[in-house]
Amino acid sequence: MRNIILVGFMGAGKSVVGKLLAKKLNIDFVESDEMIETREKMPIKDIFEKKGEPYFRKVEKEIVKEASLRKNSVISAGGGAIIDEDNFKNLKSSGIIICLKTSPETILKRIKDLKTRPLLNVPDPKKQIEELLEKRKPYYNKADFSIETDELNSEQVVKKIMDLL
Ligand code: S3P
């Protein structure tokens, strides 16, 4: 089976949906952010703070390459991963890419602790979400399929993904 890759903005539900989907399909679940934290031995927010975003993106690129070599897995890619051309190519060659789409309002509601998301730890997170979403739209639109998740719970999103497979 080809991998199932979940992409989309922070708070779109990639982790929760990915774990549930992997459980139902009885396959592995991996998350690029978690792989990065394990390799760097520190939380994402500390990597941003101590080493900066370019360093984070460099590690993310290596991790995405590594994750793309897996088989039979659900892979959740960090919200900014797909922007990079190499990451997109690696993920695309490894499986089916599904984008979970969400409105800025839902993203804000879902992300309880903005401090864990360095890019949203700013004075006006809603504006930042809107701007980033707009910038990233063309990249998210490169996914094989998209699912609007605003009105759905995780079980319903998983059902939609399973219907696509
Ligand atoms: C980021 C999303 C985060 C994490 C980092 C940067 C982004 O992952 O990789 O904070 O650029 O959108 P999640 O989408 O899993 O929160």
PDB file of N, CA and C and ligand atoms in Angstrom, residues 8-11 14-15 31-33 36 44 48 53 56-57 60 76-81 111 116-119 132 136 140, ligand 1:
ATOM      1  N   GLY A   8      -1.598  20.302   5.424  1.00  0.00           N
ATOM      2  CA  GLY A   8      -2.588  21.325   5.749  1.00  0.00           C
ATOM      3  C   GLY A   8      -2.078  22.183   6.883  1.00  0.00           C
ATOM      4  N   PHE A   9      -2.790  23.256   7.122  1.00  0.00           N
ATOM      5  CA  PHE A   9      -2.344  24.259   8.096  1.00  0.00           C
ATOM      6  C   PHE A   9      -2.359  23.703   9.520  1.00  0.00           C
ATOM      7  N   MET A  10      -1.596  24.365  10.394  1.00  0.00           N
ATOM      8  CA  MET A  10      -1.618  24.011  11.815  1.00  0.00           C
ATOM      9  C   MET A  10      -3.067  24.018  12.304  1.00  0.00           C
ATOM     10  N   GLY A  11      -3.414  23.064  13.127  1.00  0.00           N
ATOM     11  CA  GLY A  11      -4.763  23.024  13.681  1.00  0.00           C
ATOM     12  C   GLY A  11      -5.786  22.393  12.759  1.00  0.00           C
ATOM     13  N   LYS A  14      -4.385  17.183  11.550  1.00  0.00           N
ATOM     14  CA  LYS A  14      -3.546  16.139  10.927  1.00  0.00           C
ATOM     15  C   LYS A  14      -3.139  15.045  11.928  1.00  0.00           C
ATOM     16  N   SER A  15      -2.773  15.442  13.145  1.00  0.00           N
ATOM     17  CA  SER A  15      -2.313  14.453  14.130  1.00  0.00           C
ATOM     18  C   SER A  15      -3.447  13.545  14.591  1.00  0.00           C
ATOM     19  N   GLU A  31       4.866  11.374  12.351  1.00  0.00           N
ATOM     20  CA  GLU A  31       4.601  12.799  12.246  1.00  0.00           C
ATOM     21  C   GLU A  31       5.948  13.501  12.068  1.00  0.00           C
ATOM     22  N   SER A  32       6.085  14.363  11.057  1.00  0.00           N
ATOM     23  CA  SER A  32       7.408  14.981  10.838  1.00  0.00           C
ATOM     24  C   SER A  32       7.844  15.788  12.056  1.00  0.00           C
ATOM     25  N   ASP A  33       6.904  16.521  12.681  1.00  0.00           N
ATOM     26  CA  ASP A  33       7.287  17.344  13.838  1.00  0.00           C
ATOM     27  C   ASP A  33       7.878  16.495  14.961  1.00  0.00           C
ATOM     28  N   ILE A  36      11.308  15.358  14.130  1.00  0.00           N
ATOM     29  CA  ILE A  36      12.264  16.469  14.275  1.00  0.00           C
ATOM     30  C   ILE A  36      12.616  16.658  15.752  1.00  0.00           C
ATOM     31  N   ILE A  44       9.666  21.824  19.177  1.00  0.00           N
ATOM     32  CA  ILE A  44       9.715  22.691  17.989  1.00  0.00           C
ATOM     33  C   ILE A  44       9.913  24.158  18.378  1.00  0.00           C
ATOM     34  N   PHE A  48      12.911  26.738  17.039  1.00  0.00           N
ATOM     35  CA  PHE A  48      12.702  28.058  16.408  1.00  0.00           C
ATOM     36  C   PHE A  48      13.445  29.142  17.199  1.00  0.00           C
ATOM     37  N   GLU A  53      14.227  29.662  12.264  1.00  0.00           N
ATOM     38  CA  GLU A  53      13.392  28.930  11.304  1.00  0.00           C
ATOM     39  C   GLU A  53      14.186  28.266  10.176  1.00  0.00           C
ATOM     40  N   PHE A  56      15.331  24.992  11.324  1.00  0.00           N
ATOM     41  CA  PHE A  56      14.188  24.072  11.440  1.00  0.00           C
ATOM     42  C   PHE A  56      13.814  23.519  10.065  1.00  0.00           C
ATOM     43  N   ARG A  57      13.751  24.393   9.050  1.00  0.00           N
ATOM     44  CA  ARG A  57      13.359  23.956   7.697  1.00  0.00           C
ATOM     45  C   ARG A  57      14.388  22.990   7.112  1.00  0.00           C
ATOM     46  N   GLU A  60      13.724  19.768   8.807  1.00  0.00           N
ATOM     47  CA  GLU A  60      12.425  19.274   8.313  1.00  0.00           C
ATOM     48  C   GLU A  60      12.595  18.604   6.948  1.00  0.00           C
ATOM     49  N   SER A  76       2.020  12.413   8.809  1.00  0.00           N
ATOM     50  CA  SER A  76       1.521  13.774   8.971  1.00  0.00           C
ATOM     51  C   SER A  76       2.696  14.734   8.781  1.00  0.00           C
ATOM     52  N   ALA A  77       2.570  15.619   7.804  1.00  0.00           N
ATOM     53  CA  ALA A  77       3.664  16.564   7.513  1.00  0.00           C
ATOM     54  C   ALA A  77       3.337  17.914   8.152  1.00  0.00           C
ATOM     55  N   GLY A  78       4.309  18.519   8.815  1.00  0.00           N
ATOM     56  CA  GLY A  78       4.113  19.842   9.438  1.00  0.00           C
ATOM     57  C   GLY A  78       3.520  20.831   8.442  1.00  0.00           C
ATOM     58  N   GLY A  79       2.752  21.793   8.950  1.00  0.00           N
ATOM     59  CA  GLY A  79       1.987  22.705   8.110  1.00  0.00           C
ATOM     60  C   GLY A  79       2.751  23.453   7.028  1.00  0.00           C
ATOM     61  N   GLY A  80       4.074  23.636   7.232  1.00  0.00           N
ATOM     62  CA  GLY A  80       4.828  24.402   6.242  1.00  0.00           C
ATOM     63  C   GLY A  80       5.651  23.520   5.319  1.00  0.00           C
ATOM     64  N   ALA A  81       5.635  22.217   5.564  1.00  0.00           N
ATOM     65  CA  ALA A  81       6.549  21.305   4.855  1.00  0.00           C
ATOM     66  C   ALA A  81       6.339  21.294   3.342  1.00  0.00           C
ATOM     67  N   ILE A 111      -6.415  25.598  18.151  1.00  0.00           N
ATOM     68  CA  ILE A 111      -5.078  25.685  18.750  1.00  0.00           C
ATOM     69  C   ILE A 111      -5.181  26.401  20.092  1.00  0.00           C
ATOM     70  N   THR A 116       2.999  26.978  21.505  1.00  0.00           N
ATOM     71  CA  THR A 116       3.637  25.773  20.954  1.00  0.00           C
ATOM     72  C   THR A 116       3.815  25.900  19.440  1.00  0.00           C
ATOM     73  N   ARG A 117       3.156  26.909  18.823  1.00  0.00           N
ATOM     74  CA  ARG A 117       3.287  27.141  17.385  1.00  0.00           C
ATOM     75  C   ARG A 117       3.994  28.479  17.189  1.00  0.00           C
ATOM     76  N   PRO A 118       5.330  28.453  17.097  1.00  0.00           N
ATOM     77  CA  PRO A 118       6.080  29.720  17.055  1.00  0.00           C
ATOM     78  C   PRO A 118       5.588  30.701  16.002  1.00  0.00           C
ATOM     79  N   LEU A 119       5.105  30.197  14.860  1.00  0.00           N
ATOM     80  CA  LEU A 119       4.680  31.119  13.797  1.00  0.00           C
ATOM     81  C   LEU A 119       3.399  31.866  14.175  1.00  0.00           C
ATOM     82  N   LEU A 132      -0.846  33.748   6.151  1.00  0.00           N
ATOM     83  CA  LEU A 132      -0.108  32.513   5.820  1.00  0.00           C
ATOM     84  C   LEU A 132      -0.967  31.582   4.963  1.00  0.00           C
ATOM     85  N   ARG A 136      -0.034  30.208   1.309  1.00  0.00           N
ATOM     86  CA  ARG A 136       0.187  28.768   1.148  1.00  0.00           C
ATOM     87  C   ARG A 136      -0.862  28.073   0.280  1.00  0.00           C
ATOM     88  N   TYR A 140      -0.987  24.103  -0.936  1.00  0.00           N
ATOM     89  CA  TYR A 140      -1.948  23.124  -0.409  1.00  0.00           C
ATOM     90  C   TYR A 140      -2.824  22.578  -1.544  1.00  0.00           C
TER      91      TYR A 140
HETATM   92  C1  S3P B   1       4.534  24.890  10.972  1.00  0.00           C
HETATM   93  C2  S3P B   1       3.665  23.936  11.427  1.00  0.00           C
HETATM   94  C3  S3P B   1       3.937  23.101  12.613  1.00  0.00           C
HETATM   95  C4  S3P B   1       5.446  22.975  12.837  1.00  0.00           C
HETATM   96  C5  S3P B   1       6.080  24.330  12.894  1.00  0.00           C
HETATM   97  C6  S3P B   1       5.864  25.128  11.597  1.00  0.00           C
HETATM   98  C7  S3P B   1       4.157  25.701   9.773  1.00  0.00           C
HETATM   99  O1  S3P B   1       3.370  21.807  12.409  1.00  0.00           O
HETATM  100  O2  S3P B   1       6.028  22.191  11.842  1.00  0.00           O
HETATM  101  O3  S3P B   1       5.556  25.014  13.985  1.00  0.00           O
HETATM  102  O4  S3P B   1       5.026  26.297   9.146  1.00  0.00           O
HETATM  103  O5  S3P B   1       2.939  25.730   9.440  1.00  0.00           O
HETATM  104  P1  S3P B   1       1.798  21.450  12.554  1.00  0.00           P
HETATM  105  O6  S3P B   1       1.140  21.816  11.269  1.00  0.00           O
HETATM  106  O7  S3P B   1       1.800  19.974  12.769  1.00  0.00           O
HETATM  107  O8  S3P B   1       1.293  22.218  13.724  1.00  0.00           O
END
